[in-house]
Short mmCIF file of C-alpha atoms and ligand atoms in Angstrom, two decimals:
data_model
loop_
_atom_site.label_atom_id
_atom_site.label_comp_id
_atom_site.label_asym_id
_atom_site.label_seq_id
_atom_site.Cartn_x
_atom_site.Cartn_y
_atom_site.Cartn_z
CA MET Q 1 0.07 0.13 0.08
CA SER Q 2 1.18 3.49 -0.88
CA PRO Q 3 2.34 5.52 2.35
CA LEU Q 4 -0.22 7.08 4.49
CA VAL Q 5 0.18 10.89 4.48
CA LEU Q 6 -1.70 12.95 7.19
CA TRP Q 7 -2.14 16.68 6.11
CA ILE Q 8 -3.05 19.77 8.07
CA GLU Q 9 -4.02 23.08 6.45
CA SER Q 10 -4.79 26.19 8.30
CA SER Q 11 -3.63 29.12 6.00
CA CYS Q 12 -7.00 30.90 6.14
CA ASP Q 13 -10.34 30.30 7.75
CA GLU Q 14 -10.82 26.64 7.45
CA THR Q 15 -9.01 23.92 9.50
CA GLY Q 16 -8.58 21.06 7.32
CA VAL Q 17 -7.13 17.61 8.23
CA GLY Q 18 -7.08 14.60 6.06
CA ILE Q 19 -5.36 11.34 5.17
CA VAL Q 20 -4.19 10.29 1.62
CA SER Q 21 -2.81 7.02 0.51
CA GLY Q 22 -0.86 7.73 -2.67
CA THR Q 23 -3.29 9.62 -4.81
CA THR Q 24 -6.40 8.02 -3.01
CA LEU Q 25 -8.12 10.34 -0.37
CA LEU Q 26 -9.20 8.49 2.62
CA ALA Q 27 -10.46 11.26 4.79
CA ASP Q 28 -10.91 15.09 4.35
CA ALA Q 29 -12.26 16.63 7.58
CA VAL Q 30 -12.92 20.33 7.59
CA ALA Q 31 -13.96 22.87 10.15
CA SER Q 32 -14.77 26.34 9.04
CA SER Q 33 -14.93 29.71 10.88
CA VAL Q 34 -16.74 31.37 7.82
CA PRO Q 35 -20.11 31.52 9.82
CA GLU Q 36 -18.11 33.66 12.36
CA GLN Q 37 -16.49 35.76 9.78
CA VAL Q 38 -19.65 36.57 7.57
CA ARG Q 39 -20.75 39.45 9.71
CA PHE Q 40 -17.33 41.18 9.10
CA GLY Q 41 -17.65 40.70 5.27
CA GLY Q 42 -14.15 39.23 5.23
CA VAL Q 43 -11.74 37.09 7.29
CA VAL Q 44 -10.55 38.49 10.65
CA PRO Q 45 -7.20 36.84 11.22
CA GLU Q 46 -7.48 36.82 15.12
CA ILE Q 47 -10.95 34.96 14.86
CA ALA Q 48 -9.44 32.48 12.36
CA SER Q 49 -6.46 31.72 14.47
CA ARG Q 50 -8.59 30.95 17.56
CA ALA Q 51 -10.95 28.91 15.77
CA HIS Q 52 -7.99 26.76 14.42
CA VAL Q 53 -6.76 26.14 17.88
CA GLU Q 54 -10.37 25.10 18.95
CA ALA Q 55 -10.92 22.85 15.89
CA MET Q 56 -7.57 21.19 15.53
CA VAL Q 57 -7.88 18.24 17.87
CA PRO Q 58 -11.65 17.35 17.04
CA THR Q 59 -10.69 17.54 13.34
CA LEU Q 60 -7.83 15.23 13.70
CA GLN Q 61 -9.94 12.88 15.30
CA ARG Q 62 -12.61 13.07 12.97
CA ALA Q 63 -10.19 12.57 10.03
CA CYS Q 64 -8.64 9.33 11.56
CA ALA Q 65 -12.03 7.97 12.47
CA ASP Q 66 -13.26 8.73 8.65
CA ALA Q 67 -10.20 6.86 7.28
CA GLY Q 68 -10.41 4.04 9.82
CA ILE Q 69 -6.89 4.46 11.26
CA THR Q 70 -5.08 5.56 14.19
CA LEU Q 71 -2.33 8.23 14.19
CA ARG Q 72 0.23 5.34 14.62
CA ASP Q 73 -0.70 4.23 11.15
CA VAL Q 74 0.46 7.38 9.74
CA ASP Q 75 3.85 7.42 7.74
CA ALA Q 76 4.29 11.16 7.25
CA ILE Q 77 2.79 14.53 8.04
CA ALA Q 78 2.50 17.35 5.72
CA VAL Q 79 1.29 20.77 6.57
CA THR Q 80 0.70 24.14 4.78
CA ALA Q 81 3.77 26.30 5.95
CA GLY Q 82 2.62 29.44 3.77
CA PRO Q 83 1.68 31.75 2.38
CA GLY Q 84 -1.30 32.77 4.22
CA LEU Q 85 -2.39 34.49 7.51
CA ALA Q 86 0.69 34.12 9.93
CA GLY Q 87 -1.30 33.39 13.05
CA ALA Q 88 -3.52 30.95 11.34
CA LEU Q 89 -0.55 29.05 9.75
CA VAL Q 90 1.40 28.97 13.10
CA VAL Q 91 -1.52 26.66 14.55
CA GLY Q 92 -1.21 24.09 11.73
CA VAL Q 93 2.59 24.11 11.81
CA ALA Q 94 2.66 23.71 15.63
CA ALA Q 95 0.16 20.95 15.57
CA ALA Q 96 2.05 19.10 12.63
CA LYS Q 97 5.25 19.57 14.40
CA GLY Q 98 4.07 18.02 17.66
CA LEU Q 99 2.57 15.14 15.85
CA ALA Q 100 5.57 14.21 13.80
CA LEU Q 101 7.74 14.51 17.04
CA ALA Q 102 5.48 12.35 19.01
CA LEU Q 103 5.06 9.82 16.18
CA ASP Q 104 8.61 10.13 15.07
CA LYS Q 105 7.62 10.48 11.38
CA PRO Q 106 8.85 12.88 8.74
CA LEU Q 107 7.47 16.44 8.50
CA TYR Q 108 6.92 18.09 5.21
CA GLY Q 109 6.20 21.99 5.23
CA VAL Q 110 4.48 22.72 1.85
CA ASN Q 111 3.64 25.63 -0.13
CA HIS Q 112 -0.17 26.47 -0.49
CA LEU Q 113 0.51 27.72 -3.93
CA SER Q 114 2.01 24.69 -5.40
CA ALA Q 115 -0.74 22.75 -3.64
CA HIS Q 116 -3.34 24.59 -5.71
CA VAL Q 117 -1.51 23.11 -8.83
CA ALA Q 118 -0.75 19.55 -7.43
CA VAL Q 119 -4.58 18.94 -6.48
CA ASP Q 120 -5.22 18.28 -10.03
CA GLN Q 121 -3.38 15.03 -9.80
CA LEU Q 122 -6.00 13.52 -7.50
CA GLN Q 123 -8.57 14.06 -10.41
CA HIS Q 124 -6.59 13.73 -13.56
CA GLY Q 125 -3.70 11.52 -12.50
CA PRO Q 126 0.06 12.64 -12.69
CA LEU Q 127 0.92 16.01 -14.01
CA PRO Q 128 2.90 15.98 -17.35
CA GLU Q 129 6.40 17.18 -17.30
CA GLY Q 130 6.78 20.87 -18.27
CA CYS Q 131 3.33 22.34 -17.91
CA VAL Q 132 2.19 25.70 -17.45
CA ALA Q 133 -0.25 26.82 -14.54
CA LEU Q 134 -2.58 29.64 -14.09
CA LEU Q 135 -3.07 30.22 -10.40
CA ALA Q 136 -5.92 32.54 -9.61
CA SER Q 137 -6.94 32.91 -6.09
CA GLY Q 138 -8.03 35.51 -3.41
CA GLY Q 139 -4.45 36.57 -2.76
CA HIS Q 140 -2.43 35.56 -5.98
CA SER Q 141 -2.89 35.64 -9.69
CA SER Q 142 0.31 34.09 -11.53
CA ILE Q 143 1.28 32.25 -14.43
CA LEU Q 144 3.74 29.39 -13.51
CA ARG Q 145 6.08 27.22 -15.52
CA VAL Q 146 5.94 23.98 -13.55
CA ALA Q 147 8.81 21.63 -14.55
CA ASP Q 148 8.14 19.71 -11.20
CA VAL Q 149 5.57 20.67 -8.77
CA THR Q 150 7.57 19.43 -5.73
CA ALA Q 151 10.79 21.38 -6.62
CA ASP Q 152 10.80 23.38 -9.79
CA VAL Q 153 8.28 26.08 -10.21
CA GLU Q 154 9.05 29.50 -12.01
CA PRO Q 155 6.90 32.30 -12.27
CA LEU Q 156 6.43 33.70 -15.67
CA GLY Q 157 4.21 36.66 -14.67
CA ALA Q 158 1.80 37.86 -11.90
CA THR Q 159 -0.57 40.64 -10.94
CA ILE Q 160 1.03 43.95 -10.29
CA ASP Q 161 -1.82 45.02 -7.91
CA ASP Q 162 -4.94 43.15 -6.93
CA ALA Q 163 -5.42 39.42 -7.41
CA ALA Q 164 -8.38 38.32 -9.54
CA GLY Q 165 -10.29 36.84 -6.54
CA GLU Q 166 -9.89 40.08 -4.63
CA ALA Q 167 -11.31 41.84 -7.55
CA PHE Q 168 -14.31 39.59 -7.59
CA ASP Q 169 -14.80 40.12 -3.91
CA LYS Q 170 -14.53 44.06 -3.97
CA VAL Q 171 -16.89 44.18 -6.97
CA ALA Q 172 -19.39 41.72 -5.41
CA ARG Q 173 -19.39 44.04 -2.28
CA MET Q 174 -20.05 47.18 -4.60
CA LEU Q 175 -22.87 45.27 -6.22
CA GLY Q 176 -24.28 44.09 -2.66
CA LEU Q 177 -23.77 40.46 -3.44
CA GLY Q 178 -22.07 39.28 -0.23
CA PHE Q 179 -18.95 37.35 0.71
CA PRO Q 180 -17.09 35.58 -0.85
CA GLY Q 181 -17.86 37.37 -4.01
CA GLY Q 182 -16.64 35.15 -6.64
CA PRO Q 183 -19.37 32.67 -6.50
CA ALA Q 184 -22.07 35.32 -6.15
CA ILE Q 185 -20.88 37.11 -9.16
CA ASP Q 186 -20.62 33.79 -11.01
CA LEU Q 187 -24.32 33.16 -10.27
CA ALA Q 188 -25.62 36.61 -10.81
CA ALA Q 189 -23.71 36.90 -14.20
CA ARG Q 190 -25.92 33.86 -15.55
CA ASP Q 191 -28.67 36.11 -15.99
CA GLY Q 192 -26.68 39.05 -17.35
CA ASP Q 193 -25.32 40.13 -20.69
CA ALA Q 194 -21.42 39.91 -20.74
CA SER Q 195 -21.30 42.26 -23.70
CA ALA Q 196 -23.55 44.97 -21.98
CA ILE Q 197 -20.46 47.04 -20.68
CA ALA Q 198 -17.02 47.15 -22.26
CA PHE Q 199 -14.87 47.25 -19.08
CA PRO Q 200 -11.02 47.69 -19.54
CA ARG Q 201 -8.74 44.80 -20.02
CA GLY Q 202 -5.65 45.67 -17.87
CA LEU Q 203 -1.97 45.40 -19.27
CA THR Q 204 -3.12 44.29 -22.88
CA GLY Q 205 -1.56 47.25 -24.62
CA PRO Q 206 1.29 46.38 -27.20
CA ARG Q 207 3.82 47.64 -24.69
CA ASP Q 208 2.53 46.09 -21.76
CA SER Q 209 4.20 43.07 -19.80
CA LYS Q 210 2.74 40.14 -21.73
CA TYR Q 211 2.31 37.70 -18.80
CA ASP Q 212 1.46 40.22 -16.05
CA TYR Q 213 -1.92 41.21 -14.69
CA SER Q 214 -3.67 44.01 -13.24
CA PHE Q 215 -7.03 44.20 -12.02
CA SER Q 216 -7.13 47.41 -10.03
CA GLY Q 217 -8.01 49.63 -12.98
CA LEU Q 218 -10.95 47.45 -13.87
CA LYS Q 219 -12.21 47.43 -10.15
CA THR Q 220 -12.15 51.42 -10.34
CA ALA Q 221 -13.86 51.28 -13.65
CA VAL Q 222 -16.75 49.20 -12.23
CA LYS Q 223 -16.99 51.67 -9.32
CA ARG Q 224 -17.24 54.71 -11.59
CA TRP Q 225 -19.65 52.97 -13.90
CA LEU Q 226 -22.01 52.38 -10.97
CA ALA Q 227 -21.76 55.75 -9.69
CA ALA Q 228 -22.69 57.21 -13.09
CA ASN Q 229 -25.43 54.52 -13.59
CA PRO Q 230 -27.37 54.21 -10.33
CA GLY Q 231 -30.00 52.10 -11.76
CA ALA Q 232 -27.66 49.62 -13.57
CA SER Q 233 -28.65 45.93 -13.91
CA VAL Q 234 -26.71 44.03 -11.54
CA PRO Q 235 -26.48 40.81 -13.55
CA ASP Q 236 -25.14 42.93 -16.62
CA VAL Q 237 -22.46 44.50 -14.46
CA ALA Q 238 -21.59 41.07 -13.00
CA ALA Q 239 -21.36 39.49 -16.34
CA SER Q 240 -19.23 42.03 -18.06
CA PHE Q 241 -16.98 42.42 -15.18
CA GLN Q 242 -16.68 38.52 -15.12
CA GLU Q 243 -16.03 38.66 -18.93
CA ALA Q 244 -13.15 41.21 -18.50
CA VAL Q 245 -11.56 39.02 -15.85
CA ALA Q 246 -11.94 35.75 -17.56
CA ASP Q 247 -10.76 37.34 -20.85
CA VAL Q 248 -7.33 38.57 -19.70
CA LEU Q 249 -6.77 35.63 -17.43
CA SER Q 250 -7.14 32.98 -20.09
CA ALA Q 251 -5.57 34.94 -22.92
CA LYS Q 252 -2.43 35.51 -21.18
CA ALA Q 253 -2.10 32.06 -19.68
CA VAL Q 254 -2.74 30.54 -23.05
CA ALA Q 255 -0.23 32.71 -24.76
CA ALA Q 256 2.36 31.95 -22.22
CA CYS Q 257 1.73 28.23 -22.49
CA VAL Q 258 2.23 28.47 -26.28
CA ASP Q 259 5.33 30.57 -25.97
CA VAL Q 260 7.22 28.49 -23.79
CA GLY Q 261 6.33 25.35 -25.73
CA GLY Q 262 4.07 23.68 -23.07
CA ASP Q 263 1.40 21.31 -24.30
CA THR Q 264 -0.68 21.50 -21.00
CA LEU Q 265 -2.35 24.27 -19.19
CA ILE Q 266 -3.53 23.71 -15.66
CA LEU Q 267 -6.06 26.06 -13.85
CA GLY Q 268 -5.83 26.32 -10.05
CA GLY Q 269 -7.09 28.49 -7.12
CA GLY Q 270 -10.37 29.56 -6.10
CA VAL Q 271 -11.04 31.71 -9.26
CA ALA Q 272 -10.56 28.62 -11.45
CA ALA Q 273 -13.90 27.52 -10.18
CA ASN Q 274 -15.57 30.35 -12.27
CA SER Q 275 -17.64 28.98 -14.84
CA ARG Q 276 -16.75 31.62 -17.55
CA LEU Q 277 -13.01 31.43 -16.95
CA ARG Q 278 -13.32 27.61 -17.44
CA ALA Q 279 -15.37 27.77 -20.56
CA LEU Q 280 -13.42 30.56 -22.26
CA THR Q 281 -10.04 28.86 -21.40
CA ALA Q 282 -11.36 25.43 -22.66
CA GLU Q 283 -12.31 27.17 -26.07
CA ARG Q 284 -9.01 28.94 -26.39
CA CYS Q 285 -6.88 25.88 -25.37
CA GLU Q 286 -8.78 23.82 -28.02
CA LYS Q 287 -7.88 26.52 -30.81
CA ALA Q 288 -4.32 26.61 -29.65
CA GLY Q 289 -3.85 22.71 -29.67
CA LEU Q 290 -3.30 22.66 -25.93
CA GLN Q 291 -4.48 20.21 -23.22
CA LEU Q 292 -6.34 21.75 -20.30
CA ARG Q 293 -6.63 20.49 -17.15
CA VAL Q 294 -9.01 21.88 -14.52
CA PRO Q 295 -9.99 20.29 -11.27
CA ARG Q 296 -13.69 20.23 -10.31
CA PRO Q 297 -14.70 23.43 -8.46
CA GLY Q 298 -14.51 21.92 -5.00
CA LEU Q 299 -10.84 21.19 -5.64
CA CYS Q 300 -10.00 24.79 -7.01
CA THR Q 301 -11.10 26.55 -3.87
CA ASP Q 302 -9.04 26.03 -0.67
CA ASN Q 303 -9.23 22.42 0.53
CA GLY Q 304 -7.12 20.05 2.39
CA ALA Q 305 -6.71 17.43 -0.32
CA MET Q 306 -4.51 19.81 -2.24
CA VAL Q 307 -2.02 19.78 0.67
CA ALA Q 308 -2.37 16.00 0.66
CA ALA Q 309 -1.74 15.87 -3.09
CA LEU Q 310 1.47 17.68 -2.69
CA GLY Q 311 2.73 16.10 0.56
CA ALA Q 312 2.04 12.61 -0.98
CA GLU Q 313 4.00 13.69 -4.19
CA MET Q 314 6.97 15.04 -1.85
CA VAL Q 315 6.93 11.48 -0.18
CA ALA Q 316 6.57 9.47 -3.49
CA ARG Q 317 9.54 11.43 -5.16
CA GLY Q 318 11.66 10.92 -1.97
CA ARG Q 319 12.01 14.62 -0.99
CA GLN Q 320 14.04 15.49 1.93
CA PRO Q 321 11.66 16.35 4.75
CA SER Q 322 11.54 19.87 6.45
CA GLY Q 323 13.73 20.35 9.56
CA TRP Q 324 12.42 20.78 13.01
CA LEU Q 325 13.11 24.48 12.75
CA LEU Q 326 10.21 24.65 10.22
CA GLY Q 327 8.27 27.70 10.72
CA ALA Q 328 5.18 29.55 9.31
CA ASP Q 329 5.90 31.92 6.63
CA SER Q 330 3.08 34.20 5.70
CA SER Q 331 4.60 35.31 2.35
CA LEU Q 332 6.30 32.14 1.19
CA PRO Q 333 7.35 32.53 -2.36
CA VAL Q 334 5.76 30.45 -5.19
CA VAL Q 335 9.33 29.13 -6.08
CA GLU Q 336 9.68 27.25 -2.87
CA PRO Q 337 7.01 24.25 -2.94
CA LEU Q 338 8.94 22.57 -0.02
CA VAL Q 339 10.18 24.62 3.14
CA GLY Q 340 13.84 23.20 3.79
O1 KG4 P 401 -8.01 29.59 -3.57
P1 KG4 P 401 -9.04 30.23 -2.84
O2 KG4 P 401 -10.05 29.27 -2.18
O3 KG4 P 401 -8.39 30.80 -1.35
C1 KG4 P 401 -7.07 31.62 -1.46
O4 KG4 P 401 -6.14 30.90 -1.35
O5 KG4 P 401 -7.22 32.84 -1.67
O6 KG4 P 401 -9.62 31.56 -3.43
C2 KG4 P 401 -10.63 32.28 -2.96
C3 KG4 P 401 -11.00 33.26 -4.01
C4 KG4 P 401 -12.01 34.19 -3.36
O7 KG4 P 401 -11.59 35.63 -3.81
C5 KG4 P 401 -13.25 33.97 -4.10
O8 KG4 P 401 -14.25 34.91 -4.41
C6 KG4 P 401 -12.94 33.31 -5.38
O9 KG4 P 401 -11.75 32.58 -5.09
N1 KG4 P 401 -13.89 32.34 -6.02
C7 KG4 P 401 -14.30 32.67 -7.26
C8 KG4 P 401 -15.24 31.46 -7.47
N2 KG4 P 401 -15.31 30.74 -6.47
C9 KG4 P 401 -14.25 31.18 -5.53
N3 KG4 P 401 -14.09 33.55 -8.16
C10 KG4 P 401 -14.83 33.67 -9.37
N4 KG4 P 401 -15.88 32.67 -9.63
C11 KG4 P 401 -16.16 31.61 -8.71
N5 KG4 P 401 -17.02 30.67 -9.08
ZN1 ZN P 402 -5.76 29.08 -1.95
#
């Protein structure tokens, strides 16, 4: 049987603990502090950290019960070491270190961003060598050349201001659609006309950086448009905004993949759950002769399984475990899939 890897994820507002055997998920227990955060319209770091402390042991117990194992059966521990909320990450890293020490098992501190890419393995099998990934989440929007998701990830471009998910959340708030904004805009846009308003496409001029993104101008454009058109149709604004984001995200990612000679594009991160981004990228990949891999929406948004996927791959590839000095790094760079 493949080694049993127990993972812990606590980078934001969900405490995730699970168990994987190779690429087979045996348990995926999640406790969320979202209900406590909703009234603030966003994640309050201190509330998230305290909720992690309270949820950690019960969630661990639930994961073991779901997988039908005891902690002694575990072969390795993987934990999200960053990036994320510092206080929230510390809780997961401390729990993982304590477990690894007590059980005398190797500890792998993994990168949340690489995990968003690695998760696709759970659905579509091993990643091909030399692929390009579009990572679009609440905090990041990057195009990555992924030679080896456990060791060799190189950014080709990234947002110079807001992340795509952040733009969705902020525009949803302007439209009174609630938090998190991405799914709300996705839903509202279904009844709207995506060509109703020609919102700007950031950094798409001939002299602009080819693989970088900018969403702050778009956000401001929506704000101005709403101020000038108080009776605007919410579905039309949602659909037109969503079209502008999906258009630039997919155009640049497909272009990057073609330019570096990759044959596979992977989408990852919460925004990859967006229905329009998925459809438009599929169309463009087909035209460009690229293979597109997109995990199901539940694997795109933050989930523990992604940490498991990357942790299990670290074990399978015989990577050196992290040392006992492993700490949480709230701004862990994307080029570091495993913290040494
Ligand atoms: O990857 P993720 O779950 O957490 C981070 O690591 O940030 O991404 C969360 C972001 C949020 O900004 C949320 O609004 C966005 O992903 N999101 C979506 C959709 N579902 C989640 N954005 C657009 N369309 C969606 N369907
Ligand atoms: Zn994420």
